[in-house]
Amino acid sequence: MDIILQNGTETEMNRDGIVLLAKKSGPTSFGAIGSIKKALETTKAGHTGTLDSFAQGLLVVCTGRLTKLAGYITAFDKQYSAVIKFGEETDTLEYNGNIIKKTACPKPQTLSDAVEKFMGTLMQTPPLFSAIHVNGKRSSDIARDGKTVELPERKITVYNSNIKDTVLNDDNTVAYALIDFSVSKGTYIRSLARDIAISCGSSAHLIGLYRTKVGNFSIEDAAGYNEIKNFTIDSAIEQMNLQKKITKEHSTENKNHKNDEKLKNEILSSMQCFTPELSISCGFTNLYLKDEKADIDFCNGKPLRSAFFGADLHDFKNETIFAVFKEKTFRGLFTKDADGRLHHNFIIN
């Protein structure tokens, strides 16, 4: 079904955009984007890829009428820094879980060899505690009910990995490691840490995760970036202990209204309109409506034709998503599917 978003007022259009947000460790991704909704005075905001509550870093958020874009720009490669604790595996593969395995920690060279081994195209089993749906129910919800399910392996790519720092035990084994990863969409760093540890004859879980890049979007450009601490092994341990204390005491950190106002201003000043240049960064193919009549026909949801754009749509590959513009004004998305059929995704006018 076509989605046609019509009659946007000037106020509504001022809320249409993409915001880069630096999420802190603690809140869920859904909770974190509340600051964007508050700043823009809108209920419409959706992120393009979740971060676990214990993790921090970059969220790419679509706002206003562009919220419909979120589901179409999730196929980005991503970059992370991860702090891994060796010698213990938890059921969630991060520090909030229950310990289910204890082993010896790996030697530094053994870890280095394993990290190098886990590069390229791999098959990965996602964590049981994840948002993957099984028979209409989240895998994490099934796990919390005390049940287990077999999650199918998925193909991922680890483009690069680099051990940045380690902390050693007295016996010269690795207690903690800080590792940078560059990976494809759908890669779980928690699972990667688990599998690297198993390859070392050890076990592991994450105590810190920091997403630094999503496609061409970087954390340095995100609202709230200056409130994110330097990510190190020590800072991850400190943050983990703080979050455990907050959870145990059922308390929340004191609100800093000055920082709230600062974040609001950063959100307002950094929101990006969906321009043709940004569209290309998101992986779409741009098309331009050739005249006023084509604009009216497209925005009224009429069947898609090459004549709208002055370009032969048959020349484009199947499974292409097109972003449509009237000059520099975004009008919507449509798809050429695997069979070459054309479908409106949504329309903004």
mmCIF file of C-alpha atoms in Angstrom:
data_model
loop_
_atom_site.group_PDB
_atom_site.id
_atom_site.type_symbol
_atom_site.label_atom_id
_atom_site.label_comp_id
_atom_site.label_asym_id
_atom_site.label_seq_id
_atom_site.Cartn_x
_atom_site.Cartn_y
_atom_site.Cartn_z
ATOM 1 C CA MET A 1 0.000 0.000 0.000
ATOM 2 C CA ASP A 2 1.242 3.491 -0.820
ATOM 3 C CA ILE A 3 1.860 5.803 2.114
ATOM 4 C CA ILE A 4 1.096 9.404 1.193
ATOM 5 C CA LEU A 5 2.039 12.063 3.735
ATOM 6 C CA GLN A 6 0.141 15.174 2.801
ATOM 7 C CA ASN A 7 -0.374 18.813 3.591
ATOM 8 C CA GLY A 8 2.634 19.350 5.823
ATOM 9 C CA THR A 9 2.464 22.664 7.674
ATOM 10 C CA GLU A 10 5.592 24.768 7.994
ATOM 11 C CA THR A 11 5.921 23.623 11.630
ATOM 12 C CA GLU A 12 5.660 19.962 10.610
ATOM 13 C CA MET A 13 8.234 20.408 7.861
ATOM 14 C CA ASN A 14 10.654 21.966 10.357
ATOM 15 C CA ARG A 15 10.543 18.642 12.208
ATOM 16 C CA ASP A 16 11.376 16.566 9.135
ATOM 17 C CA GLY A 17 15.016 15.547 9.139
ATOM 18 C CA ILE A 18 17.808 13.302 10.324
ATOM 19 C CA VAL A 19 19.442 13.789 13.708
ATOM 20 C CA LEU A 20 22.648 12.141 14.850
ATOM 21 C CA LEU A 21 22.486 11.423 18.584
ATOM 22 C CA ALA A 22 25.210 10.230 20.949
ATOM 23 C CA LYS A 23 23.459 7.759 23.248
ATOM 24 C CA LYS A 24 24.888 7.253 26.713
ATOM 25 C CA SER A 25 25.152 3.888 28.416
ATOM 26 C CA GLY A 26 22.002 3.092 30.416
ATOM 27 C CA PRO A 27 18.882 4.111 28.519
ATOM 28 C CA THR A 28 17.355 2.048 25.755
ATOM 29 C CA SER A 29 17.557 3.373 22.214
ATOM 30 C CA PHE A 30 13.829 4.156 22.384
ATOM 31 C CA GLY A 31 14.325 6.053 25.633
ATOM 32 C CA ALA A 32 17.327 7.958 24.289
ATOM 33 C CA ILE A 33 15.436 9.438 21.353
ATOM 34 C CA GLY A 34 13.007 11.002 23.822
ATOM 35 C CA SER A 35 15.411 13.942 23.980
ATOM 36 C CA ILE A 36 14.930 14.457 20.234
ATOM 37 C CA LYS A 37 11.147 14.263 20.501
ATOM 38 C CA LYS A 38 11.231 16.810 23.305
ATOM 39 C CA ALA A 39 13.577 19.179 21.471
ATOM 40 C CA LEU A 40 11.526 19.072 18.258
ATOM 41 C CA GLU A 41 8.159 18.914 20.057
ATOM 42 C CA THR A 42 7.118 15.864 18.080
ATOM 43 C CA THR A 43 6.052 12.314 18.790
ATOM 44 C CA LYS A 44 7.541 11.160 15.493
ATOM 45 C CA ALA A 45 11.101 9.904 15.705
ATOM 46 C CA GLY A 46 12.615 6.538 14.836
ATOM 47 C CA HIS A 47 16.180 5.242 14.915
ATOM 48 C CA THR A 48 17.698 3.287 12.044
ATOM 49 C CA GLY A 49 19.379 0.634 14.192
ATOM 50 C CA THR A 50 19.133 -0.120 17.884
ATOM 51 C CA LEU A 51 21.877 -0.045 20.491
ATOM 52 C CA ASP A 52 21.627 -2.284 23.568
ATOM 53 C CA SER A 53 20.931 -0.364 26.767
ATOM 54 C CA PHE A 54 24.423 -1.075 28.154
ATOM 55 C CA ALA A 55 26.002 0.290 24.946
ATOM 56 C CA GLN A 56 26.747 3.864 23.966
ATOM 57 C CA GLY A 57 27.397 5.713 20.763
ATOM 58 C CA LEU A 58 25.814 6.779 17.514
ATOM 59 C CA LEU A 59 22.098 6.607 16.803
ATOM 60 C CA VAL A 60 20.881 7.821 13.404
ATOM 61 C CA VAL A 61 17.365 9.113 13.980
ATOM 62 C CA CYS A 62 14.713 10.087 11.427
ATOM 63 C CA THR A 63 12.189 12.661 12.614
ATOM 64 C CA GLY A 64 8.811 14.101 11.679
ATOM 65 C CA ARG A 65 7.402 12.865 8.402
ATOM 66 C CA LEU A 66 10.805 11.362 7.560
ATOM 67 C CA THR A 67 10.318 8.724 10.274
ATOM 68 C CA LYS A 68 9.128 6.498 7.422
ATOM 69 C CA LEU A 69 12.698 6.569 6.102
ATOM 70 C CA ALA A 70 14.092 4.708 9.119
ATOM 71 C CA GLY A 71 13.198 1.257 7.878
ATOM 72 C CA TYR A 72 14.938 1.852 4.552
ATOM 73 C CA ILE A 73 18.356 3.012 5.737
ATOM 74 C CA THR A 74 19.366 0.173 8.051
ATOM 75 C CA ALA A 75 21.735 -1.635 5.659
ATOM 76 C CA PHE A 76 24.782 0.363 6.728
ATOM 77 C CA ASP A 77 28.182 -0.984 7.676
ATOM 78 C CA LYS A 78 29.092 -0.020 11.233
ATOM 79 C CA GLN A 79 32.152 0.592 13.376
ATOM 80 C CA TYR A 80 32.420 -0.240 17.069
ATOM 81 C CA SER A 81 34.869 -0.258 19.929
ATOM 82 C CA ALA A 82 34.261 -3.072 22.400
ATOM 83 C CA VAL A 83 35.662 -3.879 25.825
ATOM 84 C CA ILE A 84 35.646 -7.652 26.330
ATOM 85 C CA LYS A 85 36.083 -9.398 29.679
ATOM 86 C CA PHE A 86 37.556 -12.880 29.361
ATOM 87 C CA GLY A 87 37.084 -15.911 31.584
ATOM 88 C CA GLU A 88 33.292 -15.674 31.991
ATOM 89 C CA GLU A 89 30.372 -16.004 29.595
ATOM 90 C CA THR A 90 26.911 -14.691 30.495
ATOM 91 C CA ASP A 91 23.571 -15.734 29.044
ATOM 92 C CA THR A 92 23.106 -12.261 27.531
ATOM 93 C CA LEU A 93 26.765 -12.011 26.449
ATOM 94 C CA GLU A 94 27.071 -8.726 28.367
ATOM 95 C CA TYR A 95 27.563 -7.808 32.004
ATOM 96 C CA ASN A 96 23.880 -7.652 32.991
ATOM 97 C CA GLY A 97 23.421 -11.381 32.347
ATOM 98 C CA ASN A 98 23.894 -14.435 34.536
ATOM 99 C CA ILE A 99 27.243 -16.208 34.369
ATOM 100 C CA ILE A 100 26.814 -19.549 32.595
ATOM 101 C CA LYS A 101 30.454 -20.516 31.981
ATOM 102 C CA LYS A 102 33.853 -19.917 33.578
ATOM 103 C CA THR A 103 37.168 -20.707 31.914
ATOM 104 C CA ALA A 104 40.807 -19.710 31.873
ATOM 105 C CA CYS A 105 41.676 -16.463 30.122
ATOM 106 C CA PRO A 106 43.630 -16.525 26.832
ATOM 107 C CA LYS A 107 47.276 -15.726 26.273
ATOM 108 C CA PRO A 108 47.891 -12.458 24.348
ATOM 109 C CA GLN A 109 49.213 -14.196 21.221
ATOM 110 C CA THR A 110 46.314 -16.671 21.243
ATOM 111 C CA LEU A 111 43.875 -13.765 21.349
ATOM 112 C CA SER A 112 45.711 -11.915 18.590
ATOM 113 C CA ASP A 113 45.608 -14.990 16.354
ATOM 114 C CA ALA A 114 41.873 -15.485 17.021
ATOM 115 C CA VAL A 115 40.980 -11.865 16.245
ATOM 116 C CA GLU A 116 42.829 -12.123 12.953
ATOM 117 C CA LYS A 117 41.007 -15.387 12.203
ATOM 118 C CA PHE A 118 37.612 -13.740 12.672
ATOM 119 C CA MET A 119 37.849 -11.433 9.679
ATOM 120 C CA GLY A 120 36.226 -11.682 6.272
ATOM 121 C CA THR A 121 32.882 -13.309 5.513
ATOM 122 C CA LEU A 122 31.708 -15.502 8.389
ATOM 123 C CA MET A 123 28.635 -17.337 9.628
ATOM 124 C CA GLN A 124 27.413 -16.075 12.993
ATOM 125 C CA THR A 125 24.772 -17.276 15.432
ATOM 126 C CA PRO A 126 22.994 -14.247 16.975
ATOM 127 C CA PRO A 127 22.635 -13.985 20.772
ATOM 128 C CA LEU A 128 19.595 -15.670 22.288
ATOM 129 C CA PHE A 129 18.913 -12.370 24.046
ATOM 130 C CA SER A 130 18.236 -10.307 20.926
ATOM 131 C CA ALA A 131 15.394 -8.572 19.082
ATOM 132 C CA ILE A 132 15.219 -11.287 16.435
ATOM 133 C CA HIS A 133 11.666 -12.587 16.051
ATOM 134 C CA VAL A 134 10.901 -16.290 16.236
ATOM 135 C CA ASN A 135 7.330 -17.261 15.388
ATOM 136 C CA GLY A 136 6.210 -13.690 16.022
ATOM 137 C CA LYS A 137 7.933 -13.366 19.391
ATOM 138 C CA ARG A 138 11.235 -11.715 20.283
ATOM 139 C CA SER A 139 14.022 -14.164 21.018
ATOM 140 C CA SER A 140 14.888 -12.182 24.187
ATOM 141 C CA ASP A 141 11.320 -12.556 25.484
ATOM 142 C CA ILE A 142 11.467 -16.308 24.875
ATOM 143 C CA ALA A 143 14.774 -16.459 26.751
ATOM 144 C CA ARG A 144 13.352 -14.513 29.720
ATOM 145 C CA ASP A 145 10.561 -17.091 29.904
ATOM 146 C CA GLY A 146 13.274 -19.681 30.535
ATOM 147 C CA LYS A 147 13.019 -21.285 27.102
ATOM 148 C CA THR A 148 15.594 -21.669 24.374
ATOM 149 C CA VAL A 149 15.297 -21.530 20.604
ATOM 150 C CA GLU A 150 17.667 -22.354 17.803
ATOM 151 C CA LEU A 151 18.528 -19.135 15.991
ATOM 152 C CA PRO A 152 19.773 -19.727 12.441
ATOM 153 C CA GLU A 153 23.258 -18.635 11.504
ATOM 154 C CA ARG A 154 23.558 -15.559 9.332
ATOM 155 C CA LYS A 155 26.260 -14.388 6.966
ATOM 156 C CA ILE A 156 28.222 -11.377 8.209
ATOM 157 C CA THR A 157 31.402 -9.612 7.193
ATOM 158 C CA VAL A 158 34.118 -8.356 9.529
ATOM 159 C CA TYR A 159 36.048 -5.877 7.419
ATOM 160 C CA ASN A 160 38.643 -5.039 10.016
ATOM 161 C CA SER A 161 39.494 -5.663 13.668
ATOM 162 C CA ASN A 162 42.254 -4.211 15.771
ATOM 163 C CA ILE A 163 43.269 -4.893 19.376
ATOM 164 C CA LYS A 164 43.834 -1.415 20.839
ATOM 165 C CA ASP A 165 44.613 -2.251 24.467
ATOM 166 C CA THR A 166 44.689 -5.116 26.963
ATOM 167 C CA VAL A 167 44.817 -5.590 30.708
ATOM 168 C CA LEU A 168 46.685 -8.709 31.807
ATOM 169 C CA ASN A 169 46.258 -10.977 34.812
ATOM 170 C CA ASP A 170 49.188 -11.914 37.031
ATOM 171 C CA ASP A 171 49.710 -15.080 34.969
ATOM 172 C CA ASN A 172 50.102 -12.996 31.768
ATOM 173 C CA THR A 173 46.693 -13.948 30.401
ATOM 174 C CA VAL A 174 44.244 -11.384 29.031
ATOM 175 C CA ALA A 175 41.661 -10.179 31.538
ATOM 176 C CA TYR A 176 40.235 -7.394 29.347
ATOM 177 C CA ALA A 177 40.723 -6.305 25.750
ATOM 178 C CA LEU A 178 39.652 -3.177 23.884
ATOM 179 C CA ILE A 179 39.060 -4.089 20.235
ATOM 180 C CA ASP A 180 37.879 -1.959 17.300
ATOM 181 C CA PHE A 181 35.617 -3.678 14.767
ATOM 182 C CA SER A 182 34.342 -2.630 11.338
ATOM 183 C CA VAL A 183 31.437 -4.885 10.344
ATOM 184 C CA SER A 184 28.481 -5.355 8.036
ATOM 185 C CA LYS A 185 24.814 -4.904 8.870
ATOM 186 C CA GLY A 186 23.424 -7.571 11.185
ATOM 187 C CA THR A 187 26.698 -8.330 12.976
ATOM 188 C CA TYR A 188 26.370 -8.831 16.730
ATOM 189 C CA ILE A 189 29.552 -7.747 18.526
ATOM 190 C CA ARG A 190 28.408 -9.757 21.560
ATOM 191 C CA SER A 191 28.418 -12.911 19.435
ATOM 192 C CA LEU A 192 31.758 -11.959 17.892
ATOM 193 C CA ALA A 193 33.291 -11.649 21.378
ATOM 194 C CA ARG A 194 31.807 -15.033 22.353
ATOM 195 C CA ASP A 195 33.140 -16.760 19.248
ATOM 196 C CA ILE A 196 36.608 -15.198 19.469
ATOM 197 C CA ALA A 197 36.842 -16.374 23.085
ATOM 198 C CA ILE A 198 35.717 -19.906 22.184
ATOM 199 C CA SER A 199 38.384 -19.989 19.477
ATOM 200 C CA CYS A 200 40.904 -19.141 22.211
ATOM 201 C CA GLY A 201 39.662 -21.985 24.412
ATOM 202 C CA SER A 202 38.184 -19.358 26.729
ATOM 203 C CA SER A 203 34.907 -17.531 27.361
ATOM 204 C CA ALA A 204 33.928 -13.862 27.349
ATOM 205 C CA HIS A 205 31.255 -11.195 27.510
ATOM 206 C CA LEU A 206 31.081 -7.475 26.780
ATOM 207 C CA ILE A 207 31.358 -4.887 29.508
ATOM 208 C CA GLY A 208 31.323 -1.930 27.128
ATOM 209 C CA LEU A 209 30.305 -1.196 23.554
ATOM 210 C CA TYR A 210 30.683 2.079 21.679
ATOM 211 C CA ARG A 211 29.282 2.570 18.162
ATOM 212 C CA THR A 212 31.378 5.201 16.422
ATOM 213 C CA LYS A 213 30.174 5.078 12.816
ATOM 214 C CA VAL A 214 27.036 4.124 10.864
ATOM 215 C CA GLY A 215 27.602 4.225 7.119
ATOM 216 C CA ASN A 216 28.986 7.705 6.415
ATOM 217 C CA PHE A 217 27.646 9.109 9.688
ATOM 218 C CA SER A 218 30.193 9.641 12.495
ATOM 219 C CA ILE A 219 29.797 9.986 16.259
ATOM 220 C CA GLU A 220 31.844 13.217 16.220
ATOM 221 C CA ASP A 221 28.955 14.945 14.418
ATOM 222 C CA ALA A 222 26.307 13.742 16.874
ATOM 223 C CA ALA A 223 24.377 15.889 19.345
ATOM 224 C CA GLY A 224 25.637 15.073 22.829
ATOM 225 C CA TYR A 225 29.008 13.805 21.624
ATOM 226 C CA ASN A 226 30.938 15.995 24.067
ATOM 227 C CA GLU A 227 29.075 14.350 26.965
ATOM 228 C CA ILE A 228 30.445 10.910 26.004
ATOM 229 C CA LYS A 229 33.573 10.006 27.952
ATOM 230 C CA ASN A 230 36.754 8.730 26.352
ATOM 231 C CA PHE A 231 36.120 5.025 25.736
ATOM 232 C CA THR A 232 38.808 2.930 27.424
ATOM 233 C CA ILE A 233 38.970 -0.296 29.413
ATOM 234 C CA ASP A 234 38.996 1.720 32.637
ATOM 235 C CA SER A 235 36.049 3.916 31.593
ATOM 236 C CA ALA A 236 34.026 0.844 30.557
ATOM 237 C CA ILE A 237 34.663 -0.802 33.938
ATOM 238 C CA GLU A 238 33.723 2.438 35.710
ATOM 239 C CA GLN A 239 30.522 2.808 33.672
ATOM 240 C CA MET A 240 29.589 -0.842 34.249
ATOM 241 C CA ASN A 241 29.966 -0.468 38.003
ATOM 242 C CA LEU A 242 27.941 2.758 37.969
ATOM 243 C CA GLN A 243 25.098 1.152 35.999
ATOM 244 C CA LYS A 244 25.060 -1.875 38.300
ATOM 245 C CA LYS A 245 24.805 0.457 41.289
ATOM 246 C CA ILE A 246 21.982 2.454 39.699
ATOM 247 C CA THR A 247 20.092 -0.750 38.886
ATOM 248 C CA LYS A 248 20.615 -2.164 42.378
ATOM 249 C CA GLU A 249 19.402 1.008 44.061
ATOM 250 C CA HIS A 250 16.523 1.460 41.559
ATOM 251 C CA SER A 251 17.633 5.045 41.229
ATOM 252 C CA THR A 252 18.415 7.341 38.368
ATOM 253 C CA GLU A 253 21.184 9.863 37.911
ATOM 254 C CA ASN A 254 20.381 13.411 38.928
ATOM 255 C CA LYS A 255 19.008 15.482 36.096
ATOM 256 C CA ASN A 256 21.275 18.196 34.857
ATOM 257 C CA HIS A 257 18.895 20.719 33.339
ATOM 258 C CA LYS A 258 21.768 22.808 31.991
ATOM 259 C CA ASN A 259 22.983 19.787 30.001
ATOM 260 C CA ASP A 260 19.403 19.084 28.881
ATOM 261 C CA GLU A 261 19.164 22.574 27.426
ATOM 262 C CA LYS A 262 22.580 22.212 25.809
ATOM 263 C CA LEU A 263 21.567 18.906 24.203
ATOM 264 C CA LYS A 264 18.325 20.450 22.955
ATOM 265 C CA ASN A 265 20.240 23.248 21.261
ATOM 266 C CA GLU A 266 22.663 20.772 19.689
ATOM 267 C CA ILE A 267 19.766 18.699 18.353
ATOM 268 C CA LEU A 268 18.071 21.750 16.859
ATOM 269 C CA SER A 269 21.251 23.075 15.274
ATOM 270 C CA SER A 270 22.483 19.748 13.921
ATOM 271 C CA MET A 271 19.283 18.348 12.378
ATOM 272 C CA GLN A 272 19.880 17.689 8.681
ATOM 273 C CA CYS A 273 17.338 18.047 5.912
ATOM 274 C CA PHE A 274 17.087 15.084 3.562
ATOM 275 C CA THR A 275 19.043 16.505 0.649
ATOM 276 C CA PRO A 276 20.139 14.713 -2.541
ATOM 277 C CA GLU A 277 23.650 14.540 -1.102
ATOM 278 C CA LEU A 278 22.406 12.930 2.116
ATOM 279 C CA SER A 279 20.279 10.540 0.072
ATOM 280 C CA ILE A 280 23.359 9.258 -1.735
ATOM 281 C CA SER A 281 25.101 8.790 1.632
ATOM 282 C CA CYS A 282 22.148 6.637 2.649
ATOM 283 C CA GLY A 283 22.587 4.416 -0.405
ATOM 284 C CA PHE A 284 19.610 5.520 -2.496
ATOM 285 C CA THR A 285 19.541 6.293 -6.227
ATOM 286 C CA ASN A 286 18.307 9.832 -6.831
ATOM 287 C CA LEU A 287 15.737 10.778 -9.462
ATOM 288 C CA TYR A 288 14.403 14.261 -10.178
ATOM 289 C CA LEU A 289 10.857 15.125 -11.232
ATOM 290 C CA LYS A 290 11.153 16.894 -14.548
ATOM 291 C CA ASP A 291 8.280 19.384 -14.290
ATOM 292 C CA GLU A 292 5.269 20.551 -12.266
ATOM 293 C CA LYS A 293 2.882 18.024 -13.804
ATOM 294 C CA ALA A 294 5.236 15.142 -12.977
ATOM 295 C CA ASP A 295 5.456 16.436 -9.413
ATOM 296 C CA ILE A 296 1.657 16.546 -9.067
ATOM 297 C CA ASP A 297 1.229 13.076 -10.578
ATOM 298 C CA PHE A 298 3.938 11.546 -8.399
ATOM 299 C CA CYS A 299 2.624 13.167 -5.217
ATOM 300 C CA ASN A 300 -0.891 11.954 -6.019
ATOM 301 C CA GLY A 301 0.403 8.395 -6.131
ATOM 302 C CA LYS A 302 -0.201 7.813 -9.825
ATOM 303 C CA PRO A 303 1.500 4.784 -11.450
ATOM 304 C CA LEU A 304 5.218 5.360 -11.799
ATOM 305 C CA ARG A 305 6.475 6.146 -15.310
ATOM 306 C CA SER A 306 9.803 7.022 -16.857
ATOM 307 C CA ALA A 307 8.182 10.197 -18.196
ATOM 308 C CA PHE A 308 8.047 11.614 -14.651
ATOM 309 C CA PHE A 309 11.826 11.787 -14.541
ATOM 310 C CA GLY A 310 13.051 12.055 -18.107
ATOM 311 C CA ALA A 311 14.988 8.856 -17.456
ATOM 312 C CA ASP A 312 14.286 5.300 -18.604
ATOM 313 C CA LEU A 313 13.493 3.286 -15.469
ATOM 314 C CA HIS A 314 14.246 0.099 -17.394
ATOM 315 C CA ASP A 315 17.915 1.115 -17.407
ATOM 316 C CA PHE A 316 18.189 0.722 -13.623
ATOM 317 C CA LYS A 317 18.908 -2.555 -11.876
ATOM 318 C CA ASN A 318 16.173 -4.487 -10.106
ATOM 319 C CA GLU A 319 16.089 -4.173 -6.313
ATOM 320 C CA THR A 320 16.930 -0.470 -6.470
ATOM 321 C CA ILE A 321 15.411 2.053 -4.055
ATOM 322 C CA PHE A 322 14.918 5.497 -5.587
ATOM 323 C CA ALA A 323 14.751 8.781 -3.696
ATOM 324 C CA VAL A 324 12.609 11.287 -5.601
ATOM 325 C CA PHE A 325 13.264 15.022 -5.505
ATOM 326 C CA LYS A 326 11.651 18.114 -6.932
ATOM 327 C CA GLU A 327 14.884 20.036 -7.383
ATOM 328 C CA LYS A 328 16.266 19.691 -3.798
ATOM 329 C CA THR A 329 12.954 18.986 -2.059
ATOM 330 C CA PHE A 330 12.464 15.345 -1.067
ATOM 331 C CA ARG A 331 9.199 13.848 -2.330
ATOM 332 C CA GLY A 332 9.423 10.180 -1.390
ATOM 333 C CA LEU A 333 10.776 6.714 -2.126
ATOM 334 C CA PHE A 334 9.859 4.038 -4.608
ATOM 335 C CA THR A 335 11.356 0.625 -5.327
ATOM 336 C CA LYS A 336 12.098 -1.419 -8.407
ATOM 337 C CA ASP A 337 11.668 -4.917 -7.011
ATOM 338 C CA ALA A 338 13.422 -8.184 -7.873
ATOM 339 C CA ASP A 339 10.977 -8.744 -10.748
ATOM 340 C CA GLY A 340 11.386 -5.221 -12.138
ATOM 341 C CA ARG A 341 8.024 -3.967 -10.877
ATOM 342 C CA LEU A 342 7.761 -0.432 -9.527
ATOM 343 C CA HIS A 343 6.199 0.277 -6.129
ATOM 344 C CA HIS A 344 5.690 3.474 -4.150
ATOM 345 C CA ASN A 345 7.184 3.194 -0.662
ATOM 346 C CA PHE A 346 5.935 6.499 0.632
ATOM 347 C CA ILE A 347 5.227 9.998 -0.637
ATOM 348 C CA ILE A 348 5.672 13.383 1.014
ATOM 349 C CA ASN A 349 4.000 16.477 -0.385
#
